[in-house]
Structures are given as structure tokens and as C-alpha cells.
Short mmCIF file of C-alpha atoms in Angstrom, two decimals:
data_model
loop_
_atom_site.label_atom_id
_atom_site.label_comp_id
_atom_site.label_asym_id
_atom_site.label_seq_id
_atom_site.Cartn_x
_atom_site.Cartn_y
_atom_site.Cartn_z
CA UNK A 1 0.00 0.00 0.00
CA UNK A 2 2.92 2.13 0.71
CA UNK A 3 4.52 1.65 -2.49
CA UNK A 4 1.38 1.89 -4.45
CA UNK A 5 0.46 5.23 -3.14
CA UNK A 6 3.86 6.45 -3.32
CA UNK A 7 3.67 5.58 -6.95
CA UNK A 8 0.39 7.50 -7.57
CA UNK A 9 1.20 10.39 -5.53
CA UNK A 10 4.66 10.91 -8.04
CA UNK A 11 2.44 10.71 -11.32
CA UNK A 12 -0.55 12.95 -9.19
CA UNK A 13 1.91 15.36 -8.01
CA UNK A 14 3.46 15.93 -12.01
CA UNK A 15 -0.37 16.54 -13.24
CA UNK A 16 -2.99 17.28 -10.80
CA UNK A 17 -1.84 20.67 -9.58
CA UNK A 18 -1.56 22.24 -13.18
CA UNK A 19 -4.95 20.33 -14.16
CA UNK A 20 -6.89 21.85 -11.69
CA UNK A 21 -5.21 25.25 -10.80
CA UNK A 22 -7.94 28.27 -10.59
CA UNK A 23 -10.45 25.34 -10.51
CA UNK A 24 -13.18 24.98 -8.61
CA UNK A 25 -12.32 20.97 -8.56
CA UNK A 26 -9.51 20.91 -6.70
CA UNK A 27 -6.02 18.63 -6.46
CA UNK A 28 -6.83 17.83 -2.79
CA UNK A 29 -10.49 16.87 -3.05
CA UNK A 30 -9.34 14.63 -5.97
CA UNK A 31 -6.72 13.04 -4.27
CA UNK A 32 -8.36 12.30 -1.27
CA UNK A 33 -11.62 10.98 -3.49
CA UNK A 34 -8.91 8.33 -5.32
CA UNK A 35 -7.55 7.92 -1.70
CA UNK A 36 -10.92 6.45 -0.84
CA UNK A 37 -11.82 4.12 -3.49
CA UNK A 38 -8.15 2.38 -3.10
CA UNK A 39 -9.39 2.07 0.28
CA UNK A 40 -12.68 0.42 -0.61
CA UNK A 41 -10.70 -1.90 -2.84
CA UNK A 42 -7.72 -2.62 -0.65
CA UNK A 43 -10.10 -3.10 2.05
CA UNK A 44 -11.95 -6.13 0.07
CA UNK A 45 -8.80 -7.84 -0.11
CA UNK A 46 -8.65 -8.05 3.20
CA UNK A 47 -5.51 -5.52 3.45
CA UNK A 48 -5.31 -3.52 6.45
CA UNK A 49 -4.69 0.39 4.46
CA UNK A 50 -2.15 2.33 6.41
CA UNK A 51 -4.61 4.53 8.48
CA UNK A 52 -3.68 6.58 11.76
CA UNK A 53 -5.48 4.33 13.88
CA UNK A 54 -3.42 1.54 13.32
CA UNK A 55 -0.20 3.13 11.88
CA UNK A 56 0.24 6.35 14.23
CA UNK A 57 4.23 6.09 14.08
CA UNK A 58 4.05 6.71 10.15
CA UNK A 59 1.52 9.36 10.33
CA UNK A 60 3.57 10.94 12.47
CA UNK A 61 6.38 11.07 11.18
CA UNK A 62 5.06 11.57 7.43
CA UNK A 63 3.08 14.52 8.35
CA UNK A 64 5.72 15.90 10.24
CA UNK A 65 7.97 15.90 7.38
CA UNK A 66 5.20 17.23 4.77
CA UNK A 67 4.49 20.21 7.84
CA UNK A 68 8.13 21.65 7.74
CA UNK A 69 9.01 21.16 3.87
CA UNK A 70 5.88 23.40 3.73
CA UNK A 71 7.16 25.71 6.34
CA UNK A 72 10.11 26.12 4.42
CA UNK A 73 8.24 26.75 0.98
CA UNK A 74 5.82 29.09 2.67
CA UNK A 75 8.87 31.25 4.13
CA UNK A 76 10.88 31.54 0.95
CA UNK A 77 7.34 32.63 -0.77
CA UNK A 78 7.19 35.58 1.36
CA UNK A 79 8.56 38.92 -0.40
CA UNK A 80 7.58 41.41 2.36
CA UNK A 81 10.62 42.01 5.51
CA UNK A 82 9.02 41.02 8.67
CA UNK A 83 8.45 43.84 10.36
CA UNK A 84 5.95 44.60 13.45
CA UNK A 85 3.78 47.01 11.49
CA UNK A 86 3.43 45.78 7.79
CA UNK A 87 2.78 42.53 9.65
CA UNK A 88 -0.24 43.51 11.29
CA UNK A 89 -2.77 41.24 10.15
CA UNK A 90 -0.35 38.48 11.16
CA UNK A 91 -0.28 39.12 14.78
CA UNK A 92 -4.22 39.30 14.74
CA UNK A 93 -4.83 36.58 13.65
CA UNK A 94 -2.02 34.90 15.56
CA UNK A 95 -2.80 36.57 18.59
CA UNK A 96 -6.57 37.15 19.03
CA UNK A 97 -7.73 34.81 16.55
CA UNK A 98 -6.19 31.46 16.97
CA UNK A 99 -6.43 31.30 20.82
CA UNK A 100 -10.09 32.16 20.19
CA UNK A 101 -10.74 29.53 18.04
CA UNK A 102 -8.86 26.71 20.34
CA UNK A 103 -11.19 28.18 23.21
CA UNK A 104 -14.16 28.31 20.79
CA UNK A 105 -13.40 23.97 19.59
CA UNK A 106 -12.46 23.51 22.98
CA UNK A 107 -15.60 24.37 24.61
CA UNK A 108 -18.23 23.15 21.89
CA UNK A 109 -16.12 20.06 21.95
CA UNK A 110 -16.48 19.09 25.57
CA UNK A 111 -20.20 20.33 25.42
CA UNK A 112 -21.34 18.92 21.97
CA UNK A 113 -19.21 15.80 21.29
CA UNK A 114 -19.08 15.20 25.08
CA UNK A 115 -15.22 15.16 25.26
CA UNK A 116 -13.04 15.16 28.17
CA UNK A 117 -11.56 18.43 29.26
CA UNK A 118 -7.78 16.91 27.75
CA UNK A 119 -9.30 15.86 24.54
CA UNK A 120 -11.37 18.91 24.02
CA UNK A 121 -8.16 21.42 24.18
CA UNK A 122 -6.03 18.84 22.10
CA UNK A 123 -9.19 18.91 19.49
CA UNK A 124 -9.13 22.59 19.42
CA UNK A 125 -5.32 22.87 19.19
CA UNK A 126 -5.17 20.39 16.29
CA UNK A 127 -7.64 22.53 14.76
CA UNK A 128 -6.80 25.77 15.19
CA UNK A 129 -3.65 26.31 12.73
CA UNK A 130 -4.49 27.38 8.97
CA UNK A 131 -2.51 24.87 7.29
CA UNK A 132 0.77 25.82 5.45
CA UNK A 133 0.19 22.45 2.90
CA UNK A 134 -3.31 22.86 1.61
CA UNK A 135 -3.98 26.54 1.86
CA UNK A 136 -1.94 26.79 -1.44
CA UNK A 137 -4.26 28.36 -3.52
CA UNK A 138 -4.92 31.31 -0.91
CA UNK A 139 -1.40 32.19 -0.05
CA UNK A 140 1.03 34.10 -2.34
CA UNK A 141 2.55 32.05 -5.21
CA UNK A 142 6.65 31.84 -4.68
CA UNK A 143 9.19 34.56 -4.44
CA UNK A 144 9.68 37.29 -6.78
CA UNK A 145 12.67 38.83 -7.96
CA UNK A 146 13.35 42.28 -5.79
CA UNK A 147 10.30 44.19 -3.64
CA UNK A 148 7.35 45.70 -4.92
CA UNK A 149 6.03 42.92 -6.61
CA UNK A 150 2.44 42.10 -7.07
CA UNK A 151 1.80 40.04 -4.01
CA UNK A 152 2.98 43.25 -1.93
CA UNK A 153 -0.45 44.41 -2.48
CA UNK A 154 -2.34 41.44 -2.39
CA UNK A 155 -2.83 41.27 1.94
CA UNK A 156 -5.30 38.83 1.93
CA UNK A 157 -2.64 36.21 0.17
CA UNK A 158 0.19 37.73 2.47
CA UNK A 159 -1.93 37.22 5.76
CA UNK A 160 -3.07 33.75 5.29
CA UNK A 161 0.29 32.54 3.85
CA UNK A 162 2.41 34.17 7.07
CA UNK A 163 0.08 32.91 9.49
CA UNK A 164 -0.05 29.42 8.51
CA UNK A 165 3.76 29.90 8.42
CA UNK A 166 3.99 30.72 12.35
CA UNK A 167 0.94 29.41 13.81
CA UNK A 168 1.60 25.83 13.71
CA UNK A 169 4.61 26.79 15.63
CA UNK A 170 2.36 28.45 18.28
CA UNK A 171 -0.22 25.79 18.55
CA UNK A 172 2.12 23.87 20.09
CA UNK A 173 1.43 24.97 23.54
CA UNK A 174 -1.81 24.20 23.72
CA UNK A 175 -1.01 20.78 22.13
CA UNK A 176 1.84 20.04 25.43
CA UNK A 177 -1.58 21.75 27.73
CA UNK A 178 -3.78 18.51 26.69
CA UNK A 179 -0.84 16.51 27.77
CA UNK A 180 -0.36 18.28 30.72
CA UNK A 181 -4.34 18.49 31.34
CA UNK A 182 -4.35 14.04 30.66
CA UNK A 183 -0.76 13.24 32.38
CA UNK A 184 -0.17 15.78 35.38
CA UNK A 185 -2.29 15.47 37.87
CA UNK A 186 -4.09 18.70 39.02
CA UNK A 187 -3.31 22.04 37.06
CA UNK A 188 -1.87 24.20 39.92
CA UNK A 189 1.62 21.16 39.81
CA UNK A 190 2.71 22.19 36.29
CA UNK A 191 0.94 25.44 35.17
CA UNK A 192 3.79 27.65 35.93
CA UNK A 193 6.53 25.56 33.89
CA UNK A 194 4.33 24.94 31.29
CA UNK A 195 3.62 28.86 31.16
CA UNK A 196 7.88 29.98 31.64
CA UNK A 197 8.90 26.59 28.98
CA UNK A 198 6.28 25.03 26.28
CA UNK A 199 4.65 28.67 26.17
CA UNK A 200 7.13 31.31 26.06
CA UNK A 201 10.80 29.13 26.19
CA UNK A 202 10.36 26.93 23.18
CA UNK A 203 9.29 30.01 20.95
CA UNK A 204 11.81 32.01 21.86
CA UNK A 205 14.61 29.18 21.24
CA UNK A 206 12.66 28.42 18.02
CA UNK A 207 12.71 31.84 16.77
CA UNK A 208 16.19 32.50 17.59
CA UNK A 209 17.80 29.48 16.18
CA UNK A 210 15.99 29.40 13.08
CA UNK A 211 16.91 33.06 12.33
CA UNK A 212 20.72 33.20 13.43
CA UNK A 213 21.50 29.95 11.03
CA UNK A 214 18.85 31.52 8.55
CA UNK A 215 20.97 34.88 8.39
CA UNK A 216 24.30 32.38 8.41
CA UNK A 217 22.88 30.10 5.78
CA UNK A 218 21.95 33.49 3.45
CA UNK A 219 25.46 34.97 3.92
CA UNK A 220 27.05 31.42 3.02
CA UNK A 221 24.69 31.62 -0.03
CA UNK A 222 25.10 34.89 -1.34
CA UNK A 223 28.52 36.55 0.55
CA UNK A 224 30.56 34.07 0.80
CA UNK A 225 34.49 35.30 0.50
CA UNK A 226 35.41 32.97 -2.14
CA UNK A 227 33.33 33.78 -5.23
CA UNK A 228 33.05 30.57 -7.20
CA UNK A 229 32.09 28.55 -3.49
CA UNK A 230 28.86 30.40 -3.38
CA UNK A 231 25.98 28.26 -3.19
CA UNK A 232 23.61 30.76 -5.06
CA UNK A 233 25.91 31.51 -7.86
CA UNK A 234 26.47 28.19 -8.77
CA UNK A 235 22.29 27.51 -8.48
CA UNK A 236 21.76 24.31 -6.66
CA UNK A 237 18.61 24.44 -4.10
CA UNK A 238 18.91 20.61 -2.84
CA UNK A 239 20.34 22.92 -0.01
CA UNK A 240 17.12 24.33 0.88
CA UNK A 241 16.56 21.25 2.08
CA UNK A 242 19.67 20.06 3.86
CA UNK A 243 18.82 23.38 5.70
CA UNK A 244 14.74 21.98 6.40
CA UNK A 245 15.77 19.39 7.74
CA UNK A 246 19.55 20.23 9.46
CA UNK A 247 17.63 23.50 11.52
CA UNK A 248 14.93 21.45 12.45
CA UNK A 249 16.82 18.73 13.61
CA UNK A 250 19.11 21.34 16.06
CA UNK A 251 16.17 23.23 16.97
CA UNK A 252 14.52 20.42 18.10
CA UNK A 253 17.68 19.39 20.25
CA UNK A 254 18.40 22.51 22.14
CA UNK A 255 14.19 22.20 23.03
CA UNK A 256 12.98 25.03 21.03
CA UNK A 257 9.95 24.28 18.18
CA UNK A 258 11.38 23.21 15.31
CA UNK A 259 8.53 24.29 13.10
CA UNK A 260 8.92 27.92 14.36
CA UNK A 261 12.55 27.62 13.23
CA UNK A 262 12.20 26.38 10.08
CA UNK A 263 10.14 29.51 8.81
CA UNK A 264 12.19 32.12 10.80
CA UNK A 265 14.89 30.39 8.59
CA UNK A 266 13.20 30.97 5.56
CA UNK A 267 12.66 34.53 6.61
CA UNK A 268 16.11 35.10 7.36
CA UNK A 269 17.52 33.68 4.23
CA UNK A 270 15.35 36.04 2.16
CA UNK A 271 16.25 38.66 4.66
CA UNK A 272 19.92 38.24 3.44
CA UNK A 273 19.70 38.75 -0.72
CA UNK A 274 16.18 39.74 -1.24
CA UNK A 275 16.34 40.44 -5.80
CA UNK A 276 17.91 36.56 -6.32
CA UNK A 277 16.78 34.23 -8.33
CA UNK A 278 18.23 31.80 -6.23
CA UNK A 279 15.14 32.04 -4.13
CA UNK A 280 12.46 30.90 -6.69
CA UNK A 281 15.50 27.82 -7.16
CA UNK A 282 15.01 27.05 -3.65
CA UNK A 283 11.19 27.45 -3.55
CA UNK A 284 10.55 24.81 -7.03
CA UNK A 285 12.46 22.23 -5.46
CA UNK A 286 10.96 22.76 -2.05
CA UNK A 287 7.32 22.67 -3.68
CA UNK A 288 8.07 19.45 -5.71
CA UNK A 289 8.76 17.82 -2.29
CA UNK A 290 5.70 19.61 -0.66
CA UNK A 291 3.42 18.51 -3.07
CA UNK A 292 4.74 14.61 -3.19
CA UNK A 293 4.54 14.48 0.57
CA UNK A 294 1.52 15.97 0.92
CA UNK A 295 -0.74 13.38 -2.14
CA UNK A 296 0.81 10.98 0.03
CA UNK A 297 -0.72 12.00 3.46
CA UNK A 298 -4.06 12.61 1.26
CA UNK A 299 -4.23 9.48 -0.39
CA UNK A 300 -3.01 7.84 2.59
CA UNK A 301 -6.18 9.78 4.33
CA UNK A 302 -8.60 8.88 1.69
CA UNK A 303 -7.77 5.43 2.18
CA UNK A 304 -8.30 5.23 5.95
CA UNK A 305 -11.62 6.78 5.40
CA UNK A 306 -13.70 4.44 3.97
CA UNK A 307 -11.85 1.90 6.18
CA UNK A 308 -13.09 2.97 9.63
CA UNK A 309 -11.45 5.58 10.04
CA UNK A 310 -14.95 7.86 10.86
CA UNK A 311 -16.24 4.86 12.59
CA UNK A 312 -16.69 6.67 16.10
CA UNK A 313 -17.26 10.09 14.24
CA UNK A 314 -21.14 11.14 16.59
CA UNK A 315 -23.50 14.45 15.50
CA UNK A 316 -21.78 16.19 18.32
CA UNK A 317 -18.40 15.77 16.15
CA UNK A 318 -20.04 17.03 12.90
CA UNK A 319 -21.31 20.31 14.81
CA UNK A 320 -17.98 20.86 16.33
CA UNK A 321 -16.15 20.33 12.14
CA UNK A 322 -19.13 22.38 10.99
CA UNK A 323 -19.42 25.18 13.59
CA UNK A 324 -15.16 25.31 12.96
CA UNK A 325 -15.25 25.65 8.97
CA UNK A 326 -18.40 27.83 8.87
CA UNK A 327 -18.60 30.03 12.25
CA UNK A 328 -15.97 30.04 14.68
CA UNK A 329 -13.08 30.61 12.55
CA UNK A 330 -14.65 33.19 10.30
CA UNK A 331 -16.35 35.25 12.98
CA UNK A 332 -12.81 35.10 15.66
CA UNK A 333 -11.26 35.94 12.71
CA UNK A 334 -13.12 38.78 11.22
CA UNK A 335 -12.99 39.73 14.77
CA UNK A 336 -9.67 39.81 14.76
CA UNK A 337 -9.23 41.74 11.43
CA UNK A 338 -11.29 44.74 13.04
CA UNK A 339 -9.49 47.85 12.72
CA UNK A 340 -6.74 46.60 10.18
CA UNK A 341 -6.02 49.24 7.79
CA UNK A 342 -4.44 47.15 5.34
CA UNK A 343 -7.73 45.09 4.90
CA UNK A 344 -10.94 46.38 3.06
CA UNK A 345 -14.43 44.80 4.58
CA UNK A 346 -13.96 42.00 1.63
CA UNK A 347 -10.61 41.82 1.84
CA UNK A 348 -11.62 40.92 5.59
CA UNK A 349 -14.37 38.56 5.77
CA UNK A 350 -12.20 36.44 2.91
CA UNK A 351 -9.10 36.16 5.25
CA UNK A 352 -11.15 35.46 8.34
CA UNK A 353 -12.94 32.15 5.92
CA UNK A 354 -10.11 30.50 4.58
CA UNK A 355 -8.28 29.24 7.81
CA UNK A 356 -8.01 25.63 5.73
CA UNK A 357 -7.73 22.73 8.22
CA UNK A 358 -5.08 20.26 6.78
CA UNK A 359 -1.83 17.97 7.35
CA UNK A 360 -0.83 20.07 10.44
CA UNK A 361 -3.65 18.78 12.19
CA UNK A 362 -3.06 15.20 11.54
CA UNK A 363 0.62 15.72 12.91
CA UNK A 364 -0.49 17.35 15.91
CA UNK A 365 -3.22 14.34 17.15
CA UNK A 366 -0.82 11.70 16.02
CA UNK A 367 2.11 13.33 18.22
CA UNK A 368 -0.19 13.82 21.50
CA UNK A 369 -1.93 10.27 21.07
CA UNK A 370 2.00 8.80 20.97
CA UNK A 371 2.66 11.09 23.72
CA UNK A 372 -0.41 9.82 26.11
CA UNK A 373 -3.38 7.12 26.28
CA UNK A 374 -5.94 9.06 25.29
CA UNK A 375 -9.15 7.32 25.90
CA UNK A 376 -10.96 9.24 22.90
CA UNK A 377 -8.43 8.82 20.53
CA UNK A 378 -10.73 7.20 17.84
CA UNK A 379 -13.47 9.72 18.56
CA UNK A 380 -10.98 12.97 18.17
CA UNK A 381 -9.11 11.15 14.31
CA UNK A 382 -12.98 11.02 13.36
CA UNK A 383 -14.14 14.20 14.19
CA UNK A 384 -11.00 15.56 12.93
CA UNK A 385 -10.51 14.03 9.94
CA UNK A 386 -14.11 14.62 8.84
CA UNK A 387 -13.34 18.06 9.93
CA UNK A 388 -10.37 18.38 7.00
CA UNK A 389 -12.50 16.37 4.73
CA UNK A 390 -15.37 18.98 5.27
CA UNK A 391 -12.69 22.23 5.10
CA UNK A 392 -11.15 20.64 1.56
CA UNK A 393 -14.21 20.46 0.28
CA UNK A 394 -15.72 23.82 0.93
CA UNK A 395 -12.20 25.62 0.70
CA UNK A 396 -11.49 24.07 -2.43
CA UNK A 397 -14.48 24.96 -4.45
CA UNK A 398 -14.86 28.22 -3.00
CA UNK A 399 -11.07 29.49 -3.40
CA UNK A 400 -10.45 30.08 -7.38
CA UNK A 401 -13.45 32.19 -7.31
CA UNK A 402 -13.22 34.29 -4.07
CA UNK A 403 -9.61 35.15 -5.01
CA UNK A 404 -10.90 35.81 -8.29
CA UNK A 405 -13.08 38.16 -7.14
CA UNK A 406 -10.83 39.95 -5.30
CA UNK A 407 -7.84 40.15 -7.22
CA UNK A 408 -10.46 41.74 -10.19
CA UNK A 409 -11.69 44.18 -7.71
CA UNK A 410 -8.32 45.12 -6.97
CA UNK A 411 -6.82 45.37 -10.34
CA UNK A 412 -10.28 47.27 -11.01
CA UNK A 413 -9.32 49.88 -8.34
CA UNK A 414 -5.76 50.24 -9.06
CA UNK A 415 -6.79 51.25 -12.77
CA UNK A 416 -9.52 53.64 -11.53
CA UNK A 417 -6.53 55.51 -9.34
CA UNK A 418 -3.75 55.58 -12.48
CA UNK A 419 -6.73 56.98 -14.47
CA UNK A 420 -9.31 59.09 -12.64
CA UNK A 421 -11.45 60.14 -15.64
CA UNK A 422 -12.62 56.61 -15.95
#
């Protein structure tokens, strides 16, 4: 099964995303539709399909590997310097929204779908990141040669691609506080440490190690003494990867969040040499890998679908997936948005819709179930898968369209202002 959908995720992976770009019909709802008849088949011949129930090492561990190639792509894609003010939809949503909408899945979960206190945050954790994998077609399309560039203007793309960037990074504390809530004993033992370490420590590490060997990487790349030893004059991006996986791997030594460090690394790198082509180098190969990995996970989801994989999904687990994709999320985040300059009322409500639920989630339950015995465990890869089933499907017909829209309205405006007689 492995090898099969390997197989089919290299010949989807060539085709499907060019096929269906700007399409209603999207590469991820297609992929996980083929995921699920293999599984209907493989499942008559009496082969167990490698679902997270009965795999959760290889989910893991596959996700988590699809999660920070992403994380890499997504920072590279970025053309604007981070900077506290041209960043401020970022920090609202990262900020006001996202620890809204964990509180918001948290709650409805333990009241609804009648989960324990531990599984309710961990459900609203794993939820609450807007994925960096399949929130493609919202977030800005690769780096451009130089500033000023088209997706400079285009907020809506910039705030949805630089919050999925950090806030997988940030979930992370919530993820350790469902631990902490199932493993510790009463809350008053741990809730200090947990505050001073998995909340504040392990973001501050992250960040800092993934932008001092960013900014070392980028002046190895671009300024290095000896002229024919740079990496970015001689064009070879396989090291965009060495440095995925090599600052991720020391990140997550030292204790810091190795997700975290992966984009400041990104950042930093473009920080460097901002007008190279070596960035959009980088970016291909990095997407290539992105979008192998990630038809993998799908298929690998589709499959485990129609083989019991939504077996303990209840009607309290459909309202919490529904409420998420179609209320709490967009209202927290329009919330959120209030007040933004850089946003128009459109611009707005679009940003605060498309938080896309995706392969981030799936790493984050398959990590805290390997971490603890949950008792729910079957009930929270239900509701959440049917959750990321239910956000593919209305995120993926709705995005072409909406960003359509916008991007029309923009270009509309733009001409208006170079041409006021018209």
C-alpha cells in the first residue's frame, strides 16, 4: 500500500496541480476521493490500508515531514521584511484569533461531542492552525525577484500565507496543555513551567535558532568570500533542504519548536539577498517535495476513510467540524481583522474564511496520542478528519473564485486611481 500510493502520488503530483489550478475541482479533493476508493478496494482484499489508527508512528512522522518542507516553501514565498507594522494582520490573527478559536473547539467540543476536558483542548489545538500544505491556492505564489512585486499588495494572500507559516509553531502549547491536562495530575503542579517553557521558552529558542542559522545560511549563499564557493551563484537548491531538515533537527535538540525555526529560517535567508533568483530555485524544489509528501498523506487519508477511520465520528463531532469551517473561525477571525487598515471589509471577511484545516492537524493528534493514552483517541481522528475532509471540500471549491473576485476588484481599483477620468 505504501509503495502503491507512493507511486500514484509521483504521477498525481506531475499533473494534478496544473490540471486543476484556478479550478473549482480541486487537487486535494481529488486526491483524497482516489484515496478512498483504493481504500474500498484494498479493504476487500482483506488488506489492512495504512490509516492513523493503526499506523500512528508513520503518520507521524510523514506529516511531520510534509508540515516543515511546507514551512520552508511558505517562508521563501514571502517577499515582504518582517516587520511589526506591515505585519499587522499576522499578529491578529495569531494573537486574538487562533487562541479564540482553540477556546471556541475547545468548549463546543467538551459540550457537543461530550469530550473530556484533555481531549477537548487537544481537538481545538489540532484545529486551530491554517494549514501551510493545503492553503496553497490562498497564499502568495513563490518569491519574486526584488520588492514591490504584485503580491505586496495582495494582503489577503500575504496574511493567510504568514500565518499558517507561524501558527503551527504556536499551537504547540496548547497541544503540550492537553498533555499536561491528561498526564499531570491537578493544574496548579505544572501550570507555571508549562507557562515559563512550552509557552514562552520553546518560541523564543525556536525563533532565535531558526533566524541566526537563517541569516548564516543566506550569507554562506550569497557573501561568501570565495566567489566561485557560493551556493547561489552556482544555483543548486537541494540545499534548501539540507537546511529543512539540518535546523529542524538542532532546533529540536536545544528544546525550542522546530517548526517555528524552520520559517524564521526561511525569513532570514530572504532577509539576506532579497532580488535573487536563487530564491524561486530554492522554492521549485521545495514545492516538488511539498506537493509529493503531501498526495501521500491525502491518499493515505482517503484510504483510511472508507476503512473505519470515521467509525466513532457522533453528530456532536459534525457540529464541532461544521461550527469550525463555517462560524468560529470566520467570525474570531473577522474579529480579529477589526481595525486593520491594510484590509478592506472584503478583503476581511475572505481572510477570516479561509483558515483551511489540513496535514498540520493530523501531525499534531498523532504526536499527543504517541505522547499519552488518550481514551478518545478514535473519537478525536474522526471528528478531525471529517473536519479536513469537510474544510477541503468547501475551501477548495470556494477558493479560485473568491480570489478571483478579489484580485479583479483590486486590479479594477488600481486602474480607476492611475486613471481618474474613468
Amino acid at each position: 500500500m505504501v509503495y502503491v500510493s507512493a507511486g500514484v502520488a509521483l504521477l498525481l503530483a506531475a499533473t494534478v496541480p496544473r490540471l486543476f489550478r484556478d479550478r473549482a475541482l480541486s487537487a486535494p479533493m481529488i486526491v483524497l476521493a482516489i484515496g478512498a476508493i483504493t481504500g474500498l478496494i484494498v479493504g476487500d482484499t482483506g488488506t489492512d490500508p495504512v490509516s492513523p489508527l493503526s499506523h500512528p508512528a508513520v503518520t507521524e512522522y510523514l506529516t511531520e515531514a510534509c508540515v516543515i518542507v511546507a514551512l520552508m516553501g511558505v517562508g521563501l514565498a514571502i517577499d515582504r521584511p518582517l516587520n511589526w507594522r506591515t505585519w499587522s494582520s499576522t499578529w491578529r490573527l495569531l494573537l486574538i484569533a487562533m487562541p479564540l478559536c482553540i477556546a471556541g473547539v475547545a468548549v463546543l467540543g467538551w459540550w457537543a461531542a461530550a469530550l473530556t476536558p484533555a481531549a477537548a483542548v487537544l481537538l481545538g489545538a489540532a484545529l486551530a492552525p491554517t494549514d501551510p500544505v493545503l492553503a496553497s491556492d490562498v497564499q502568495v505564489e513563490g518569491p519574486t525577484s526584488g520588492e514591490g512585486s504584485h503580491q505586496e499588495d495582495d494582503e489577503v494572500r500575504f496574511a493567510l500565507t504568514s500565518e499558517a507559516g507561524l501558527n503551527d509553531a504556536l499551537a504547540f502549547p496548547f497541544v503540550y496543555l492537553a498533555i499536561f491536562l491528561a498526564t499531570k495530575g491537578p493544574i496548579e503542579n505544572w501550570i507555571v513551567p508549562w507557562l515559563a517553557w512550552e509557552l514562552v521558552g520553546k518560541i523564543v529558542i525556536g525563533g532565535l535558532v531558526g533566524w541566526f542559522a537563517g541569516d548564516l545560511l543566506g550569507r554562506g549563499f550569497f557573501r561568501f568570500p570565495i566567489k566561485h564557493a557560493r551556493l547561489a551563484d552556482r544555483g543548486e537548491p537541494i540545499v534548501a533542504l539540507a537546511a529543512t531538515f539540518a535546523v529542524y533537527g538542532i532546533t529540536e535538540l536545544v528544546g525550542g519548536y522546530g517548526f517555528l525555526a524552520v520559517f524564521a529560517c526561511a525569513l532570514a535567508i530572504r532577509n539576506v539577498e532579497r532580488s535573487s533568483g536563487y530564491h524561486e530555485e530554492m522554492h521549485s524544489l521545495i514545492e516538488q517535495l511539498e506537493h509529493v509528501l503531501t498526495l501521500v498523506v491525502l491518499l493515505l487519508v482517503g484510504a483510511a476513510l472508507t476503512s473505519g477511520l470515521l467509525a466513532e465520528l457522533t453528530w456532536g463531532g459534525v457540529l464541532v467540524g461544521v461550527a469550525l469551517v463555517f462560524v468560529i473561525r470566520p467570525v474570531v477571525g473577522w474579529l480579529s481583522l477589526q481595525g486593520c487598515a491594510d484590509l478592506g471589509p472584503k478583503e476581511r471577511r475572505a481572510t477570516a474564511f479561509f483558515g483551511v484545516r489540513g496535514i498540520g492537524s493530523i501531525y499534531y493528534l498523532a504526536y499527543a496520542v504517541a505522547e499519552t493514552d488518550l481514551p478518545q483517541a478514535n473519537m478525536l481522528w474522526a471528528t478531525l478528519s471529517f473536519t479536513i475532509v469537510l474544510s477541503v471540500v468547501v475551501h477548495g471549491v470556494s477558493a479560485a473564485r473568491v480570489m478571483r473576485l478579489l484580485e479583479g476588484e483590486r486590479d479594477d481599483a488600481a486602474a480607476a486611481d492611475r486613471d481618474p477620468k474613468q
